mmCIF file of C-alpha atoms and ligand atoms in Angstrom:
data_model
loop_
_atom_site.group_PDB
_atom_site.id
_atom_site.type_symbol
_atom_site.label_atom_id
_atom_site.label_comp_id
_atom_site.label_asym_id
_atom_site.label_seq_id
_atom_site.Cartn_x
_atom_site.Cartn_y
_atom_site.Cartn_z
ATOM 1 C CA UNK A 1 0.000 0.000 0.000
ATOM 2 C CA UNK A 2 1.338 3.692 -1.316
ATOM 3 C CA UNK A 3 0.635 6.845 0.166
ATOM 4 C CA UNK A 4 2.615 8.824 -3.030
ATOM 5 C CA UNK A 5 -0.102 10.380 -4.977
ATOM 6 C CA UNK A 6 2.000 10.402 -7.998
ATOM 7 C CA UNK A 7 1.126 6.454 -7.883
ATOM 8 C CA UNK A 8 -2.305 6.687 -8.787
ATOM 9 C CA UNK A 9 -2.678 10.062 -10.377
ATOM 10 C CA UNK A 10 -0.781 8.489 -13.732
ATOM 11 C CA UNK A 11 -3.155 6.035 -13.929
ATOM 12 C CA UNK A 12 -6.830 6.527 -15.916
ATOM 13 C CA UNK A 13 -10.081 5.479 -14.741
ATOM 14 C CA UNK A 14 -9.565 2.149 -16.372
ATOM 15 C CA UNK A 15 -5.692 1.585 -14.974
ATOM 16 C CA UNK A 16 -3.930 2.413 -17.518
ATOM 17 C CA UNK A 17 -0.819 5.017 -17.315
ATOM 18 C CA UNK A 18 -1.737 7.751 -18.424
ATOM 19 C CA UNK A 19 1.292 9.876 -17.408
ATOM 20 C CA UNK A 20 4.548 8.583 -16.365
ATOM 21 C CA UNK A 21 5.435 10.371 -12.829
ATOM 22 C CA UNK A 22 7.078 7.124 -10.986
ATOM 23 C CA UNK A 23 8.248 3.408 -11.112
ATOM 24 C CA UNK A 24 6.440 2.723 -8.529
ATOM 25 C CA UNK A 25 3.018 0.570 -8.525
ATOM 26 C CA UNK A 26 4.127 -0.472 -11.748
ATOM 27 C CA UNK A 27 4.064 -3.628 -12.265
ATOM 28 C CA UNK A 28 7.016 -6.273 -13.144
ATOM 29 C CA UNK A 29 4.736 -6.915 -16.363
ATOM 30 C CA UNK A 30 4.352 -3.401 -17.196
ATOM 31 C CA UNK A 31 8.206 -2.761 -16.598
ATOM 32 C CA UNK A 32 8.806 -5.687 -18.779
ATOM 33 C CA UNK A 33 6.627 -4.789 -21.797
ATOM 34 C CA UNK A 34 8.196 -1.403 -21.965
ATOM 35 C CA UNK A 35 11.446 -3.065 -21.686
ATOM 36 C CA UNK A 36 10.326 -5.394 -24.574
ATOM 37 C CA UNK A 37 8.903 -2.214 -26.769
ATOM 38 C CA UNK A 38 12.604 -0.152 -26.088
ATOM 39 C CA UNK A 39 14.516 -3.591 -27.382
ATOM 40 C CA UNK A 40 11.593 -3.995 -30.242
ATOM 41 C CA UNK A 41 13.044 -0.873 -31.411
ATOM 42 C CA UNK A 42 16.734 -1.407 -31.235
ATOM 43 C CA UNK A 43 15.989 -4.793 -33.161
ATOM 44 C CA UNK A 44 16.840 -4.042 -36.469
ATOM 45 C CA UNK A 45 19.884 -1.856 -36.485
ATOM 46 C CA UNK A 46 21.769 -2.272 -33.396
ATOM 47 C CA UNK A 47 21.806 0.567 -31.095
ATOM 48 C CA UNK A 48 20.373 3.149 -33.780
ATOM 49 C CA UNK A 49 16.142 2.666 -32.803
ATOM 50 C CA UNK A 50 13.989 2.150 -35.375
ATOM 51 C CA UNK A 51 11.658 4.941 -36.570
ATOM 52 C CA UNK A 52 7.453 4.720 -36.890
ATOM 53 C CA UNK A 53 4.586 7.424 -36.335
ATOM 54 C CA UNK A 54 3.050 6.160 -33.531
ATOM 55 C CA UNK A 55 3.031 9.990 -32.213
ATOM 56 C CA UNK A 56 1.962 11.446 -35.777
ATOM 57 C CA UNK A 57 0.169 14.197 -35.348
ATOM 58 C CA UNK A 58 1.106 14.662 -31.450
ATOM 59 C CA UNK A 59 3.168 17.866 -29.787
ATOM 60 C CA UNK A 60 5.903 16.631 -27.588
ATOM 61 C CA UNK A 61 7.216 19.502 -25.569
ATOM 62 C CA UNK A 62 10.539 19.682 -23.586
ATOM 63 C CA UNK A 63 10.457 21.867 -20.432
ATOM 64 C CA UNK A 64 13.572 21.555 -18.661
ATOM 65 C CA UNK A 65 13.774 23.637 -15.562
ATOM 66 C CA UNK A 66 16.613 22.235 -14.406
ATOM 67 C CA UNK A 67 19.586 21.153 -16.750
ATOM 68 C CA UNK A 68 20.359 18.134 -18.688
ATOM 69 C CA UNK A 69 22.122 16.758 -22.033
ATOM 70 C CA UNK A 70 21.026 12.858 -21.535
ATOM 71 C CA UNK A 71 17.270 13.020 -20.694
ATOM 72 C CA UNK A 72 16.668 16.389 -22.762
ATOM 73 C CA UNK A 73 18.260 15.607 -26.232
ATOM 74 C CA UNK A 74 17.458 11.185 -25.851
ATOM 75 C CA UNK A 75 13.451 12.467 -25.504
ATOM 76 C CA UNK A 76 13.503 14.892 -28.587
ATOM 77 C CA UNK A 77 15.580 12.202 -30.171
ATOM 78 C CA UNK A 78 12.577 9.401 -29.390
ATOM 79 C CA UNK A 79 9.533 11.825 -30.240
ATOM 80 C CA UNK A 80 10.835 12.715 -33.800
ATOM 81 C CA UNK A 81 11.784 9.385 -34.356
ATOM 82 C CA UNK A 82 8.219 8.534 -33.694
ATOM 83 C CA UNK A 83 6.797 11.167 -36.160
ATOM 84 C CA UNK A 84 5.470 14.000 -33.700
ATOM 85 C CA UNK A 85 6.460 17.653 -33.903
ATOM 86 C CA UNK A 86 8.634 18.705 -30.810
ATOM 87 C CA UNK A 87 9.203 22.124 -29.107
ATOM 88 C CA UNK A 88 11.957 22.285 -26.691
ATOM 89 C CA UNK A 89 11.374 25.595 -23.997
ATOM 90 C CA UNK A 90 14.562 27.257 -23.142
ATOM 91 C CA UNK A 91 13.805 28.028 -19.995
ATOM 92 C CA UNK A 92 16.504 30.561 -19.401
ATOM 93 C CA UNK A 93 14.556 32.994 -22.152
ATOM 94 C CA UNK A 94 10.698 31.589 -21.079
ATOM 95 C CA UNK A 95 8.206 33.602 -19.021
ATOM 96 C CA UNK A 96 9.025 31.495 -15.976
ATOM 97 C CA UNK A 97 11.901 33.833 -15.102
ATOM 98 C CA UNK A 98 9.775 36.826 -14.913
ATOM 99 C CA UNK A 99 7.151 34.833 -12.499
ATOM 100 C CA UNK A 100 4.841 32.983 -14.904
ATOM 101 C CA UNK A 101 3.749 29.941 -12.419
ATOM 102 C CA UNK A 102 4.394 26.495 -13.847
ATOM 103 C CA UNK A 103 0.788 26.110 -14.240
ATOM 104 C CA UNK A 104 0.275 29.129 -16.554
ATOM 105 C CA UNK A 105 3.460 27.995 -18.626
ATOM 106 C CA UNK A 106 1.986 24.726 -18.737
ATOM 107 C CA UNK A 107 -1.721 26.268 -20.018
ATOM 108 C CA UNK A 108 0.008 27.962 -22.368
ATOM 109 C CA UNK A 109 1.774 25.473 -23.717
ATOM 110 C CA UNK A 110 -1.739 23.275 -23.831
ATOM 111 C CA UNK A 111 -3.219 26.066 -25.436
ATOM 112 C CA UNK A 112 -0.751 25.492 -29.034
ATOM 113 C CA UNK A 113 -1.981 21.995 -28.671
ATOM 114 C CA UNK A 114 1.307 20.314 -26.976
ATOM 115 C CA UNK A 115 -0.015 16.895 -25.952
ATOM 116 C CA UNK A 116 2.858 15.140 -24.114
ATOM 117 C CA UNK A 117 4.917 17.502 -21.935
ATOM 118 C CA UNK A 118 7.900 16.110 -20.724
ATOM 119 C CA UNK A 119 8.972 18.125 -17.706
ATOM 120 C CA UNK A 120 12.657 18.203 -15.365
ATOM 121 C CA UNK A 121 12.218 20.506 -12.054
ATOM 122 C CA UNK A 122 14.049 20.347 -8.877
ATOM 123 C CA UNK A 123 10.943 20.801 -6.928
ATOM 124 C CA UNK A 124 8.987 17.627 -5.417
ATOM 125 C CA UNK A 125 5.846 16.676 -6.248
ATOM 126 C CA UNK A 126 5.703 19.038 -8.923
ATOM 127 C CA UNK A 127 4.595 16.517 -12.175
ATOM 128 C CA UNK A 128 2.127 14.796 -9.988
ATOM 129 C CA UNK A 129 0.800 18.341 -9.187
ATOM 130 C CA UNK A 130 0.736 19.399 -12.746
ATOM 131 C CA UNK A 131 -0.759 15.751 -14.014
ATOM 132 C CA UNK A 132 -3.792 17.200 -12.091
ATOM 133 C CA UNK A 133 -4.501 20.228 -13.629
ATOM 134 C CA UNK A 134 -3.759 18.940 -17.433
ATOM 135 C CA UNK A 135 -6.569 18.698 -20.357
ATOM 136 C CA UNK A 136 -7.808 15.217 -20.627
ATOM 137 C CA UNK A 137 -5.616 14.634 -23.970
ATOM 138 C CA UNK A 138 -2.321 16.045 -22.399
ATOM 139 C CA UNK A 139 0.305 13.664 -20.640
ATOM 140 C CA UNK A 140 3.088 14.872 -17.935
ATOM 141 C CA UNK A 141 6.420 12.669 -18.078
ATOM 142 C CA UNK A 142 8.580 12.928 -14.895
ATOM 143 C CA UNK A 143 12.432 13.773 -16.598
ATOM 144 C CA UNK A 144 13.835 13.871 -13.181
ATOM 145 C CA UNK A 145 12.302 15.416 -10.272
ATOM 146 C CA UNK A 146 14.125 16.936 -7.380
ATOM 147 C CA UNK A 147 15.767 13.711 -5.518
ATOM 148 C CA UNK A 148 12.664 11.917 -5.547
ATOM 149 C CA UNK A 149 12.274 9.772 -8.916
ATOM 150 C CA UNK A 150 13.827 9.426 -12.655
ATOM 151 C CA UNK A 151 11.200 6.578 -14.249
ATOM 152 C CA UNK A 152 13.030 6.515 -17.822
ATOM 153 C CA UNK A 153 16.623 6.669 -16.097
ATOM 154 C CA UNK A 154 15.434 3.833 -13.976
ATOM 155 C CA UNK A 155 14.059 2.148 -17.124
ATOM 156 C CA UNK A 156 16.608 2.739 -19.638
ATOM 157 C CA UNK A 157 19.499 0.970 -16.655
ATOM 158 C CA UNK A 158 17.110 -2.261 -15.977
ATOM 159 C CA UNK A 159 16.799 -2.521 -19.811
ATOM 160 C CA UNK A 160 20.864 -2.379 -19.729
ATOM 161 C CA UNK A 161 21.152 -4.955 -17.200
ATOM 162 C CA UNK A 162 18.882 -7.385 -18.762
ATOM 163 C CA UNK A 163 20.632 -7.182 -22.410
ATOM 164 C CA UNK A 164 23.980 -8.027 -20.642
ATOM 165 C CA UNK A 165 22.810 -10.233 -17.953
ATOM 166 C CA UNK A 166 20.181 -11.566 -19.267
ATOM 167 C CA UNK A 167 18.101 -12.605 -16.419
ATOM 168 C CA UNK A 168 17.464 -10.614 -13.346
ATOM 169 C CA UNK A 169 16.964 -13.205 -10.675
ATOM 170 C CA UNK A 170 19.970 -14.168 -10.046
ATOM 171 C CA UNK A 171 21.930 -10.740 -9.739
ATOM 172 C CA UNK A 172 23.425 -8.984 -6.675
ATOM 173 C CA UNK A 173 23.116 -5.322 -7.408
ATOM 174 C CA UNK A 174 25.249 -2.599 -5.772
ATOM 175 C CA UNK A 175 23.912 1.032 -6.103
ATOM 176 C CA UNK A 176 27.011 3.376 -4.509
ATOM 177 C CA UNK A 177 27.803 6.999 -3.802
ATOM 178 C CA UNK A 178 25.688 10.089 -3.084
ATOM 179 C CA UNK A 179 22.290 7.569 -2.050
ATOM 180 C CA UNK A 180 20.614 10.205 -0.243
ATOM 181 C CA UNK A 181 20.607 12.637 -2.966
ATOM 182 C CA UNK A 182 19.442 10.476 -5.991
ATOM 183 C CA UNK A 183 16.574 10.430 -7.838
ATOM 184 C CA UNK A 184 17.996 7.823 -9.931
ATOM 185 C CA UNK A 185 18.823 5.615 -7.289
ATOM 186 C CA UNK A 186 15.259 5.951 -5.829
ATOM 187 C CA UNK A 187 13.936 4.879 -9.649
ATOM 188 C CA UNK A 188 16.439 2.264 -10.366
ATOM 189 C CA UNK A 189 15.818 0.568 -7.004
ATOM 190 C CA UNK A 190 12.366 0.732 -7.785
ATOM 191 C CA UNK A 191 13.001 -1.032 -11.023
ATOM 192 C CA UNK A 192 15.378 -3.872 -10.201
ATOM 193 C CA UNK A 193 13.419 -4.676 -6.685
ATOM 194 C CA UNK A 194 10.249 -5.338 -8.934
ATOM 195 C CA UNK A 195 11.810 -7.221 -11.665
ATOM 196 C CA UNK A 196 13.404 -9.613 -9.268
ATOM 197 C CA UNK A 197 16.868 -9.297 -8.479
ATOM 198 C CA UNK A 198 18.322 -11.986 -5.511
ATOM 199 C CA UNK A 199 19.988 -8.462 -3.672
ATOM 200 C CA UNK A 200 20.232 -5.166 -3.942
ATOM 201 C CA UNK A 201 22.990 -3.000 -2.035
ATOM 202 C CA UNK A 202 23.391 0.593 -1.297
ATOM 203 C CA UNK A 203 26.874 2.014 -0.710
ATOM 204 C CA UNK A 204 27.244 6.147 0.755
ATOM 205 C CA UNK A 205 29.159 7.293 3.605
ATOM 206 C CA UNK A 206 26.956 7.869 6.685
ATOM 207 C CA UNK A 207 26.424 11.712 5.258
ATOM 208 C CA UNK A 208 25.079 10.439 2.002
ATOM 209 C CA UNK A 209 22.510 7.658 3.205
ATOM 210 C CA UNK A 210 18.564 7.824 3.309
ATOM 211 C CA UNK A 211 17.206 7.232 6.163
ATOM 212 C CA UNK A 212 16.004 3.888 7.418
ATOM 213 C CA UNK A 213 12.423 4.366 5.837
ATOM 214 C CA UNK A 214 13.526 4.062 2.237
ATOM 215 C CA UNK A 215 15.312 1.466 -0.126
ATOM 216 C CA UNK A 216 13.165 -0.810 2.141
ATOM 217 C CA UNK A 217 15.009 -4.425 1.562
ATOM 218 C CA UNK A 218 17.844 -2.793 0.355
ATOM 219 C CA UNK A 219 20.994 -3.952 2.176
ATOM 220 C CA UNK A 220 23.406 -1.290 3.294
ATOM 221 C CA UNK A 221 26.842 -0.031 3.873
ATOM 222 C CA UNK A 222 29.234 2.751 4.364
ATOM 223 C CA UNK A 223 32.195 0.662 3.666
ATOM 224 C CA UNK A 224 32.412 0.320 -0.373
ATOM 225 C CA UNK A 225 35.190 -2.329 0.031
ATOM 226 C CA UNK A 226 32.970 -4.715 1.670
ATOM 227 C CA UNK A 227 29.669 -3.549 -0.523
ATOM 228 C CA UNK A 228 31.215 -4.445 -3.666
ATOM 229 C CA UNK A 229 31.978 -8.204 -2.824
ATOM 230 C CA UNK A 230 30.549 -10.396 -5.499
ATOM 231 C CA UNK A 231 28.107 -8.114 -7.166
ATOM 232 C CA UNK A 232 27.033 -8.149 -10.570
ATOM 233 C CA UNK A 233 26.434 -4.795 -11.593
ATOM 234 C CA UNK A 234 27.804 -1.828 -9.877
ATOM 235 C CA UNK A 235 26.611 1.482 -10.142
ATOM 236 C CA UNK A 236 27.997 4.738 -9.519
ATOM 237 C CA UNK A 237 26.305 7.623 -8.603
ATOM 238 C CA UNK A 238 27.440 11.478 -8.908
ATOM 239 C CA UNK A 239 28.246 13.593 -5.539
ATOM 240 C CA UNK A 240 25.280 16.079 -6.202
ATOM 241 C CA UNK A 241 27.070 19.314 -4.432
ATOM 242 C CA UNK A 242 24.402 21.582 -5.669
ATOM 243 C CA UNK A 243 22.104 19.849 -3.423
ATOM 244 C CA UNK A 244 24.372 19.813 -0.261
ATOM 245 C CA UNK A 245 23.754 22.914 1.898
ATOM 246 C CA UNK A 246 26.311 21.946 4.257
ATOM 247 C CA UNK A 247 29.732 20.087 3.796
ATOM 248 C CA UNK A 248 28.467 16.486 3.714
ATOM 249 C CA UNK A 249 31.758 14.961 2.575
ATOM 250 C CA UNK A 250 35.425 15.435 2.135
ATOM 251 C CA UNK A 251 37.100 16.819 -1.024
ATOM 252 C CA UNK A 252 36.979 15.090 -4.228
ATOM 253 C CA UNK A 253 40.344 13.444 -3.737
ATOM 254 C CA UNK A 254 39.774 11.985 -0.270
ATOM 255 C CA UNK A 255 36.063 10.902 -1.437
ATOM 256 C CA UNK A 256 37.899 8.592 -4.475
ATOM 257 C CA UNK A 257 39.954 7.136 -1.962
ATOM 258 C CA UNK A 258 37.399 6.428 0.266
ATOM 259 C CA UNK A 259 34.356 5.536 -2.096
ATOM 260 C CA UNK A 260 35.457 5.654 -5.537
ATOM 261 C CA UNK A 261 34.833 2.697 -7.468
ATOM 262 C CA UNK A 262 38.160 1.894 -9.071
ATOM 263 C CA UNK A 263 39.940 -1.215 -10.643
ATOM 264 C CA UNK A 264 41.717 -2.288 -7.710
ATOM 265 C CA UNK A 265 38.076 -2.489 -5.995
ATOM 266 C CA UNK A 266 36.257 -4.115 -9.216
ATOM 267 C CA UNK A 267 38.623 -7.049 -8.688
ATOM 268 C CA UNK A 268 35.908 -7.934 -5.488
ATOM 269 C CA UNK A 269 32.979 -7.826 -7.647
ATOM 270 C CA UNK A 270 32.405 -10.915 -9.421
ATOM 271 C CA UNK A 271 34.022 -11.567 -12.883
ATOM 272 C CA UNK A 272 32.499 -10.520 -15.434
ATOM 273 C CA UNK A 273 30.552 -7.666 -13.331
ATOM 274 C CA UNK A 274 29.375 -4.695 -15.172
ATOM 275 C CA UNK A 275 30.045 -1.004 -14.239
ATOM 276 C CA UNK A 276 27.200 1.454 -14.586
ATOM 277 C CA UNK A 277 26.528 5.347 -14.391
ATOM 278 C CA UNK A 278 23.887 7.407 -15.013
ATOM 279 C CA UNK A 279 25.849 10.553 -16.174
ATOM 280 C CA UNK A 280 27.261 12.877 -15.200
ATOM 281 C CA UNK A 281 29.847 11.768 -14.241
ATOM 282 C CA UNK A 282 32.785 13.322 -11.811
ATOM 283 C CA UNK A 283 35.936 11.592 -13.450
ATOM 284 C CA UNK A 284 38.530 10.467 -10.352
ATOM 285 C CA UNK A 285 35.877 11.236 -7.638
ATOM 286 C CA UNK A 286 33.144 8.479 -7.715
ATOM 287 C CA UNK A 287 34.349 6.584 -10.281
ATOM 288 C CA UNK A 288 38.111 6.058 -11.790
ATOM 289 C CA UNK A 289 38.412 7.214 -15.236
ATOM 290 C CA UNK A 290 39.792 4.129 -16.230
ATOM 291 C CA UNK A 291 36.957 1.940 -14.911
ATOM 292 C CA UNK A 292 34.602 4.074 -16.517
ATOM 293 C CA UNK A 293 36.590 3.672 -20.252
ATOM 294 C CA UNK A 294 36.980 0.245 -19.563
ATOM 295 C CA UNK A 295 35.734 -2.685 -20.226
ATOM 296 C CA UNK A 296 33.516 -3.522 -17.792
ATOM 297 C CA UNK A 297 31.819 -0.637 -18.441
ATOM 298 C CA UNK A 298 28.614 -0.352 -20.083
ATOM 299 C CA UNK A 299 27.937 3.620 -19.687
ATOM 300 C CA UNK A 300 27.741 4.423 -23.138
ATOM 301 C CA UNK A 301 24.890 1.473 -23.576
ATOM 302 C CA UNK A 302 22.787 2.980 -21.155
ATOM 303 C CA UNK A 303 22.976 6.229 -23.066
ATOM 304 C CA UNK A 304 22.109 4.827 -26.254
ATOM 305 C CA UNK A 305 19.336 2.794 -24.742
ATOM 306 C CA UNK A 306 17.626 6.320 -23.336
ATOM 307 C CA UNK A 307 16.751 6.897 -26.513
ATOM 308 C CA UNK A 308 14.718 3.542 -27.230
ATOM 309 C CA UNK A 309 13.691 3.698 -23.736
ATOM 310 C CA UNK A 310 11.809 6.814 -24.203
ATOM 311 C CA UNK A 311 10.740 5.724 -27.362
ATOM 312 C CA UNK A 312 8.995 2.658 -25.421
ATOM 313 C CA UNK A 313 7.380 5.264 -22.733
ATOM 314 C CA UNK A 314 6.433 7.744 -25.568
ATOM 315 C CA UNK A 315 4.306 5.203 -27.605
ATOM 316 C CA UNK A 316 2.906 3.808 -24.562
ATOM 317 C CA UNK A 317 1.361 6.579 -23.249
ATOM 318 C CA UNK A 318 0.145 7.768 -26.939
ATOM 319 C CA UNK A 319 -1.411 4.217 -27.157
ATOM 320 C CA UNK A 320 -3.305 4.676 -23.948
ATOM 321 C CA UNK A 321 -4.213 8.402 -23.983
ATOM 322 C CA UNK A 322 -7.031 9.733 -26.627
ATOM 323 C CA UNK A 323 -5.492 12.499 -29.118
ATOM 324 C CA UNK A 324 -6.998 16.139 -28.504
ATOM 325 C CA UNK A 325 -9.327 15.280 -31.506
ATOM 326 C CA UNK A 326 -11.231 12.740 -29.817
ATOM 327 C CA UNK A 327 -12.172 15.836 -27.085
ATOM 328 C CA UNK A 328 -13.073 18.207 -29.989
HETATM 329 N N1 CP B 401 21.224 10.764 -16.411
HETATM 330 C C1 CP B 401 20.745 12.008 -16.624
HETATM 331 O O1 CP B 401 19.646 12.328 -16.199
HETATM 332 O O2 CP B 401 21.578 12.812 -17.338
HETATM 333 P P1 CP B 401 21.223 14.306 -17.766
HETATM 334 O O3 CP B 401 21.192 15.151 -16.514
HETATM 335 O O4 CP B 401 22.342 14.709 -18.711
HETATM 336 O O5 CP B 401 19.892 14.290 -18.440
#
C-alpha cells in the first residue's frame, strides 16, 4: 500500500498510465513490456532505434527547468523518431523567469496543442501536481524530479542490465555513492526490486545515506570495500554538491579514496561484473576514469538505450491516452 499520490494520479479510470510520474506501482509486467517495446526498437539496427509514427500528429514539448544533455536531447531524439512535432522551452529565455507559475506555462503550452509535456524541475511533487490540472488529452512525463524519482533513467538501466545479464533473478546489485541525494537511485531501485533481483545493495558514507524508511530491503553499507563483494552490476552515482547545503563529505580526492569505485576495488565484484553510471559523471571522484573507459563498463549502452527507452514510454502513453481530436 502507497501513500505517493504520484502512484495513482498516472493512472486513468480504467488503470492504464496515463502519465509517467514514478516506477512505482508499476508492475514487473508493465516494466517488462516497456522493456520489450525499447529492445523492439533497437531490433533491427543495433543501437540506432527504429523509426514509426506512432506519435503522428502529437506535440511533444521539452520543459527543462533544471539542466540536462542525456534526458533532454534522448526524448527529442525518441519523439521525432516517432513522427510528432517537438518544441523544446529554453527556460533561461521563457516567461518562468519573470514569475509565470508552472501552471500558466503549462496552459500555455496546452493552449498550441502540446499533448505530451515532458517536464525536469528540482521541486517535489511538482509533475504529480501538474498531471492534475492537465486537459484530458495532455500527458506529464517525470524527466527527473528533485531527488525523488527518474522513471526513464530507472528504465533505460534495468533494460541495460537485462541485455547483458540476461536474467534478473539471479543478480546482486550494488547502487554506490551520493544515495541520499538520488533520484535515480530511488527509480532504479524501484526497477530492479520489482523485476526480481536476488539483492540489492546501497553504498554512501553515513552523510550520504537515506534514512532507514527508504530502499526498504535494500541492504546497506558505508564501507564500499565490503559492498562491492561479489556483485554483478555496480553502479555509480554522482556527488550532487548543488544539493548539499552543508559540507556532507570530504574533497573530491579523499572521497575517491574512500568511495570511488576503481579497478583495484572491481577485482571484489564478481568476474564478469558490469560497471554502470547514469551521467554525469565526476571523473577520479566516484568513479576512476579508467573503470569508466573500460571494459567492464557499459555507460555508453545505457545512453544509447535512453533513446529507445523513451521511445517505449512515448508510444505507450500515446497508445493509452485519446489524441486532442477525440475531445473536440
Ligand atoms: N542521467 C541524466 O539524467 O543525465 P542528464 O542530466 O544529462 O539528463
Amino acid at each position: 500500500m502507497t501513500h505517493d499520490p504520484s502512484v495513482s494520479v498516472q493512472r486513468d479510470a480504467e488503470g492504464r498510465l496515463r502519465h509517467l510520474i514514478t516506477l512505482e506501482g508499476l508492475t514487473a509486467a508493465e516494466l517488462t513490456g516497456l522493456l520489450n517495446l525499447a529492445q523492439f526498437y533497437l531490433r533491427d539496427s543495433g543501437d540506432l532505434p527504429a523509426r514509426d509514427q506512432s506519435l503522428w500528429g502529437r506535440t511533444v514539448a521539452n520543459l527543462f527547468f533544471e539542466p540536462s544533455t542525456r534526458t533532454r536531447v534522448s526524448f527529442e531524439l525518441a519523439a521525432l523518431r516517432l513522427g510528432a512535432d517537438v518544441v523544446n522551452l529554453d527556460m533561461q529565455s521563457s516567461s518562468r523567469v519573470k514569475g509565470e507559475t508552472v501552471l500558466d506555462t503549462i496552459y500555455t503550452l496546452q493552449a498550441m496543442h502540446a499533448d505530451i509535456l515532458v517536464m525536469r524541475d528540482a521541486e517535489p511533487g511538482l509533475p504529480a501536481y501538474v498531471a492534475r490540472f492537465v486537459a484530458p488529452h495532455v500527458s506529464i512525463l517525470n524527466a527527473g524530479e528533485a531527488t525523488v524519482s527518474h522513471p526513464t533513467q530507472g528504465l533505460l538501466d534495468a533494460l541495460t542490465v537485462r541485455q547483458v545479464k540476461g536474467d534478473f533473478a539471479p543478480l546482486r546489485v550494488l547502487i554506490a555513492g551520493d544515495i541520499s541525494h538520488s533520484r535515480v537511485a530511488r527509480s532504479a531501485w524501484q526497477a530492479f526490486t520489482t523485476l526480481g533481483v536476488a539483492e540489492l545493495r546501497i553504498a554512501a558514507p553515513d552523510d550520504l545515506m537515506p534514512g532507514p524508511r527508504e530502499f526498504a530491503d535494500a541492504t546497506r553499507f558505508n564501507d564500499i570495500d565490503r559492498a562491492i563483494d561479489g556483485v554483478d552490476v555496480v553502479m555509480a552515482l554522482r556527488i550532487q554538491r548543488e544539493r548539499m547545503s552543508g559540507a556532507h563529505i570530504p574533497d573530491d580526492a579523499s572521497y575517491h579514496r574512500a568511495f570511488g569505485i576503481t579497478a583495484e576495488r572491481m577485482k571484489k565484484a564478481r568476474p564478469g561484473a558490469i560497471v554502470m553510471h547514469p551521467g554525469p559523471m565526476n571523473r577520479d571522484v566516484e568513479i576512476a576514469s579508467d573503470v569508466a573507459d573500460g571494459p567492464q563498463s557499459v555507460i555508453q549502452r545505457q545512453v544509447a538505450n535512453g533513446v529507445a527507452i523513451r521511445m517505449a514510454v512515448l508510444a505507450t502513453i500515446a497508445r493509452n491516452v485519446q489524441s486532442r481530436r477525440h475531445f473536440q
